[in-house]
Tab-separated table of N, CA and C in Angstrom:
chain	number	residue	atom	x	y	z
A	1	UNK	N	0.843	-1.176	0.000
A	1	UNK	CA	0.000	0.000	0.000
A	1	UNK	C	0.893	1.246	0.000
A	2	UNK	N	0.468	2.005	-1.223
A	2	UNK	CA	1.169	3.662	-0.611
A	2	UNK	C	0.894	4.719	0.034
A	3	UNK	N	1.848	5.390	0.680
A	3	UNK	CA	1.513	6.159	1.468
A	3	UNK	C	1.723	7.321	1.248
A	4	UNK	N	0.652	8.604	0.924
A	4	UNK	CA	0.208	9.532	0.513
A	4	UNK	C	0.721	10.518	2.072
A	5	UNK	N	1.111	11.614	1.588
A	5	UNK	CA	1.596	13.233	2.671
A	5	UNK	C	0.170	13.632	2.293
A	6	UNK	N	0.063	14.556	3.613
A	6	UNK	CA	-1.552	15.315	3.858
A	6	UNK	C	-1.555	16.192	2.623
A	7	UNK	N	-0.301	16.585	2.160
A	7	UNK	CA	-0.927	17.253	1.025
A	7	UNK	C	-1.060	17.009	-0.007
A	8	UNK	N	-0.194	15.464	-0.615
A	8	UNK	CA	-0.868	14.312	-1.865
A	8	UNK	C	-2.001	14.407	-2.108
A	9	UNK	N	-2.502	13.832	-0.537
A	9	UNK	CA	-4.166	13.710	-0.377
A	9	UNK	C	-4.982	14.512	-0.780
A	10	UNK	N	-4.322	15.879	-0.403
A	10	UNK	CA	-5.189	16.790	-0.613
A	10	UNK	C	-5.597	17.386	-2.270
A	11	UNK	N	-4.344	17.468	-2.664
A	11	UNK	CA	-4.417	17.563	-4.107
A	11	UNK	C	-5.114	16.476	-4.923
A	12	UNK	N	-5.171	15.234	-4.215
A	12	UNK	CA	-5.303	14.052	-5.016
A	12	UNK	C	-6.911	14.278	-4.805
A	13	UNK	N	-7.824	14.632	-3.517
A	13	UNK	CA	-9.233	14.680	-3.560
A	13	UNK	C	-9.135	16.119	-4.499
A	14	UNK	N	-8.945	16.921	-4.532
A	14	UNK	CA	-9.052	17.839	-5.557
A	14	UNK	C	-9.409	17.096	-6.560
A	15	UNK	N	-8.676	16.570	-7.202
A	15	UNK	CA	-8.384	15.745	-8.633
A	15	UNK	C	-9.874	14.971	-8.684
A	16	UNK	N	-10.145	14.399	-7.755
A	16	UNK	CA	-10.636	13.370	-7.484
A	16	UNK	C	-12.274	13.688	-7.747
A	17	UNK	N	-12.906	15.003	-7.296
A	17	UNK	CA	-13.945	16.058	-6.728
A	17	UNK	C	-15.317	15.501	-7.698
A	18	UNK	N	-13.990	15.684	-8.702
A	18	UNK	CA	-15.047	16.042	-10.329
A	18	UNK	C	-15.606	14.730	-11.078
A	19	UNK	N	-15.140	13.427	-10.233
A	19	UNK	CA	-14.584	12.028	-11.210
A	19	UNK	C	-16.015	10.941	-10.762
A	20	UNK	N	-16.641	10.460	-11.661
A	20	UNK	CA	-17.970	9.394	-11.513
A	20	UNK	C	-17.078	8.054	-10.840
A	21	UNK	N	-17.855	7.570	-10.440
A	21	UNK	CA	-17.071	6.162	-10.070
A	21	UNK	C	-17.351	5.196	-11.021
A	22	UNK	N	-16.250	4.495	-11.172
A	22	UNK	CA	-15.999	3.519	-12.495
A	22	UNK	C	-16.240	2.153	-12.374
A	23	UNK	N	-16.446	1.439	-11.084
A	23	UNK	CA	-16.276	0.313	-10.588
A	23	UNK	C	-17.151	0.444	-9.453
A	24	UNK	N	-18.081	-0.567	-9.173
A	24	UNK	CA	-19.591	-0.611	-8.754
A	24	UNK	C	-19.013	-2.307	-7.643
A	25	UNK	N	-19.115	-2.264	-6.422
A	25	UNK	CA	-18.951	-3.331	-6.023
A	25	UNK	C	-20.235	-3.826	-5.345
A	26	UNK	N	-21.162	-4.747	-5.269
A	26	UNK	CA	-22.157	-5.461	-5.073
A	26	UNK	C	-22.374	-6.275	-4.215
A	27	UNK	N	-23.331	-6.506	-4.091
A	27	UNK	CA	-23.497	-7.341	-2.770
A	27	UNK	C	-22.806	-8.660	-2.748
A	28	UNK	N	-22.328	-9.175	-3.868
A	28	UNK	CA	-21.284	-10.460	-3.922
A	28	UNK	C	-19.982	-10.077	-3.567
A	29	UNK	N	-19.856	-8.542	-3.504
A	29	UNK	CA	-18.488	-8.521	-2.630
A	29	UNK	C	-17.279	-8.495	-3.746
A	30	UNK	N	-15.978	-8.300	-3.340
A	30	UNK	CA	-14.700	-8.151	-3.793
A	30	UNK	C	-14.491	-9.005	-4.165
A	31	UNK	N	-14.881	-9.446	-5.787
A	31	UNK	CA	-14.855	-10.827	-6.166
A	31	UNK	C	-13.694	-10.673	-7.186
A	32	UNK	N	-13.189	-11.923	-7.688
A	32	UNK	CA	-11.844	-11.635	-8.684
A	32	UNK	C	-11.516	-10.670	-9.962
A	33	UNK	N	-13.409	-10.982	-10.291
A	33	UNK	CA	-13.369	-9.964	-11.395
A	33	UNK	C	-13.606	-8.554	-10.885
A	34	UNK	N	-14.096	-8.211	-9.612
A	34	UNK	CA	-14.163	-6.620	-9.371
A	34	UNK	C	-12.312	-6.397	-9.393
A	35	UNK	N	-11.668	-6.917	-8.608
A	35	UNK	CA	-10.551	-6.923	-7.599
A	35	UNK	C	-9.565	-6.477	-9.943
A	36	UNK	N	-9.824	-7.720	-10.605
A	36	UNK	CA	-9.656	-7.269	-12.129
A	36	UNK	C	-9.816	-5.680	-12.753
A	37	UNK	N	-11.285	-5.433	-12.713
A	37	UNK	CA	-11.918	-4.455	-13.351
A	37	UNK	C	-10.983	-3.139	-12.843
A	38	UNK	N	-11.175	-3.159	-11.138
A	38	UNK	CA	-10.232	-2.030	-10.953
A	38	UNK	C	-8.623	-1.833	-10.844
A	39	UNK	N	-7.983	-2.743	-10.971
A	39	UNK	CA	-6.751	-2.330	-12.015
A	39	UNK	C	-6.634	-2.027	-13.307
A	40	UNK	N	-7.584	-2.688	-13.681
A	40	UNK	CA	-7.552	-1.705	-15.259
A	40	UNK	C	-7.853	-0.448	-15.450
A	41	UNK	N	-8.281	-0.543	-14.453
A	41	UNK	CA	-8.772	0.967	-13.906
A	41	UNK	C	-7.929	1.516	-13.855
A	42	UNK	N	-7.176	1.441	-12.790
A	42	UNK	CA	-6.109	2.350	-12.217
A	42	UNK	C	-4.936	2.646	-13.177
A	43	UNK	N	-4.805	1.025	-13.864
A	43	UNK	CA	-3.223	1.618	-14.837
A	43	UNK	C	-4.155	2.537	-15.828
A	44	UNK	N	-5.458	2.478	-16.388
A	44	UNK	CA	-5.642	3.343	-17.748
A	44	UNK	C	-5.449	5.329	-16.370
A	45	UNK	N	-6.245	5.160	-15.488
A	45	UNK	CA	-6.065	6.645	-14.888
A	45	UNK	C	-5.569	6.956	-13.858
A	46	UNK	N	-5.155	6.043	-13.036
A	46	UNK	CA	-4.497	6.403	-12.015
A	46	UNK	C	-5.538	6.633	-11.039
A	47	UNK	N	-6.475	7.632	-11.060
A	47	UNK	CA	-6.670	7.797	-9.662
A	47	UNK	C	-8.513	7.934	-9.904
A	48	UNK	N	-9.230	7.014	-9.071
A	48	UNK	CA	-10.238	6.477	-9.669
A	48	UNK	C	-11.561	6.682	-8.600
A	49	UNK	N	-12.267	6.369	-8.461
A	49	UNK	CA	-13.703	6.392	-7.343
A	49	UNK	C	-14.557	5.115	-7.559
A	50	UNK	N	-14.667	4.082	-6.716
A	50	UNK	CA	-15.382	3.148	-6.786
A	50	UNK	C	-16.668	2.995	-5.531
A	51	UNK	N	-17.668	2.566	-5.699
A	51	UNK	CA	-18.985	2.643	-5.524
A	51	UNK	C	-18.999	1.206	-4.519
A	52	UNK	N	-18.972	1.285	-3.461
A	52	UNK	CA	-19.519	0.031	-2.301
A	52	UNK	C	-20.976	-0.056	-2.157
A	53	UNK	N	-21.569	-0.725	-2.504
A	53	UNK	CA	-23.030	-1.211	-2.022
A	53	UNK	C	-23.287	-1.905	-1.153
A	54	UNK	N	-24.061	-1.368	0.472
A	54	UNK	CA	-24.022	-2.209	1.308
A	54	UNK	C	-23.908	-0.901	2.274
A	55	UNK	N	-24.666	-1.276	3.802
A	55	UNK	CA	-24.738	-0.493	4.289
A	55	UNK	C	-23.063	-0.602	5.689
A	56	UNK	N	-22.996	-1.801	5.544
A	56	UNK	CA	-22.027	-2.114	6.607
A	56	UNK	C	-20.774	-1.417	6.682
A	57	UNK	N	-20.742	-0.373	7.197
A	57	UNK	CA	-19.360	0.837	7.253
A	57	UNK	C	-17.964	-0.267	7.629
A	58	UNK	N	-17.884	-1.190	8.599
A	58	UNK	CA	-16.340	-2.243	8.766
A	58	UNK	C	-16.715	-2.813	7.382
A	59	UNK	N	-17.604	-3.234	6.623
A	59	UNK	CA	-17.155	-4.179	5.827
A	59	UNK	C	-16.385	-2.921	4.788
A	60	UNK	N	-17.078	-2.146	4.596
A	60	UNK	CA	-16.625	-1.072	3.477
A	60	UNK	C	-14.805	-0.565	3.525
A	61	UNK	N	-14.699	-0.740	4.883
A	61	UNK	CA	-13.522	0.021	5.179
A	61	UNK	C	-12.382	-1.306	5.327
A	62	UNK	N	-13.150	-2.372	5.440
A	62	UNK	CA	-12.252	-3.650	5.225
A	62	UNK	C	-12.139	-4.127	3.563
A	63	UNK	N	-13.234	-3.550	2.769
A	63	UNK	CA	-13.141	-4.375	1.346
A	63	UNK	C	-11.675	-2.664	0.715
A	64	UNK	N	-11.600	-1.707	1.057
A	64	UNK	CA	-10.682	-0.542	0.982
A	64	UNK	C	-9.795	-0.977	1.135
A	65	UNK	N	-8.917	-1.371	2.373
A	65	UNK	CA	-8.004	-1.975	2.649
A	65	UNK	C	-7.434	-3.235	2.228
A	66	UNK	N	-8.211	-3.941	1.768
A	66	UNK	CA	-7.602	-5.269	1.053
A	66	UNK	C	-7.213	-4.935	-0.355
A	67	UNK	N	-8.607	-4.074	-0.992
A	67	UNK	CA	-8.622	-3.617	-2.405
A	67	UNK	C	-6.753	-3.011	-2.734
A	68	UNK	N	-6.531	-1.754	-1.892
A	68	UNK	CA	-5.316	-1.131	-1.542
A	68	UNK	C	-3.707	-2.002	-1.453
A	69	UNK	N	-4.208	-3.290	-0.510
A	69	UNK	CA	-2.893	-4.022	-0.033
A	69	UNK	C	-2.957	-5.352	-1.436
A	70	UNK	N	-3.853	-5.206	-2.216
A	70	UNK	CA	-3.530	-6.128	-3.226
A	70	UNK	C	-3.119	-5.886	-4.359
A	71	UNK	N	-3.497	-4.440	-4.606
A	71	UNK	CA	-3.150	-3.646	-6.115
A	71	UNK	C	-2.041	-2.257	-6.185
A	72	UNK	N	-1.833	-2.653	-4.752
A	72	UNK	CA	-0.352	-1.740	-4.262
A	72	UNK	C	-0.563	-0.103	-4.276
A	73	UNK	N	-2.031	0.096	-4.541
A	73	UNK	CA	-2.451	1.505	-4.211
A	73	UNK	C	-2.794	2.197	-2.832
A	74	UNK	N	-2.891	3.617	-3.131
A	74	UNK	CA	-3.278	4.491	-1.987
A	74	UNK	C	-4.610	4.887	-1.885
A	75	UNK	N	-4.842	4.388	-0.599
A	75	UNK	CA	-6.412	5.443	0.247
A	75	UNK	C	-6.617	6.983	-0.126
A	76	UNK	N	-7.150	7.682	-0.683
A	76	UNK	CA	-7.313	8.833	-0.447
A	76	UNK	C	-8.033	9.287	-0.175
A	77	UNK	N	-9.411	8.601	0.006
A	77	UNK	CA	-10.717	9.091	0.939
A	77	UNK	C	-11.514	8.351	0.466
A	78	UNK	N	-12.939	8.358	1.767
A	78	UNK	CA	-13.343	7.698	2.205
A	78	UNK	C	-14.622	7.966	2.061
A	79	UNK	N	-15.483	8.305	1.269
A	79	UNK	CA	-16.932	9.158	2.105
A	79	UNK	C	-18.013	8.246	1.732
A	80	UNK	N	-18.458	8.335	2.879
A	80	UNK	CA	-19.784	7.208	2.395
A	80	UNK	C	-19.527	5.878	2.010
A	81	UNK	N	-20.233	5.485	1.101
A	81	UNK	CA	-20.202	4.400	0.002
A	81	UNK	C	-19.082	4.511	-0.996
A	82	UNK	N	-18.616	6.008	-1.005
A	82	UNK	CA	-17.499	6.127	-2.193
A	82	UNK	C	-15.958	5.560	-1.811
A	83	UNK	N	-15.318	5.260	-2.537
A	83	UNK	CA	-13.943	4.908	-2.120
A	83	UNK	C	-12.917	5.702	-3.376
A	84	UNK	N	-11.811	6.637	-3.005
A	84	UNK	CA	-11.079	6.921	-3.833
A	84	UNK	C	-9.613	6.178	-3.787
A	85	UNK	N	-8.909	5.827	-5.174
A	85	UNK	CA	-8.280	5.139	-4.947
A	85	UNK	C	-7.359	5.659	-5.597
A	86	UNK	N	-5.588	5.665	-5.251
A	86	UNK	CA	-4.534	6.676	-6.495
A	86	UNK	C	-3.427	5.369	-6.875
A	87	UNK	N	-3.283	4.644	-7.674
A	87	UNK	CA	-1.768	3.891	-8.346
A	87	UNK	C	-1.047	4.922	-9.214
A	88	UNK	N	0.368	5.631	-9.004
A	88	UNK	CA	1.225	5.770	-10.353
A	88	UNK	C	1.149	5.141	-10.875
């Protein structure tokens, strides 16, 4: 996982403000092909917004963290249901 300075972050939700989410995760959860879809993601833009469905705030903030420690990207916020995500 990388680790983003408060002001990466900050620039990076800037970036981030204007961007639809590209990747929709469902009630089947962080399955191989989501865990797929959003690296393709990330190498075509780098820095992306994906959509959690489900009301369970630990599961949300646990499917973030795995998403992150498997595709070697950074957290950059958190809100709601949304998840932003940054790979160089």
């Amino acid at each position: 996982m990388i680790e983003l300075t408060p002001d990466q972050r900050r620039y990076l939700k800037s970036l981030a403000h204007h961007l639809n989410p590209v990747v929709m995760i469902g009630n089947n959860g962080l399955t191989d092909a989501v865990i797929r879809e959003i690296a393709i993601n990330l190498d075509a833009h780098e820095l992306i917004k994906v959509r959690v469905q489900g009301d369970d705030r630990e599961a949300r903030v646990a499917i973030y963290e795995k998403i992150c420690d498997d595709l070697d990207a950074a957290q950059v916020q958190h809100i709601g249901k949304l998840l932003v995500l940054y790979r160089p």
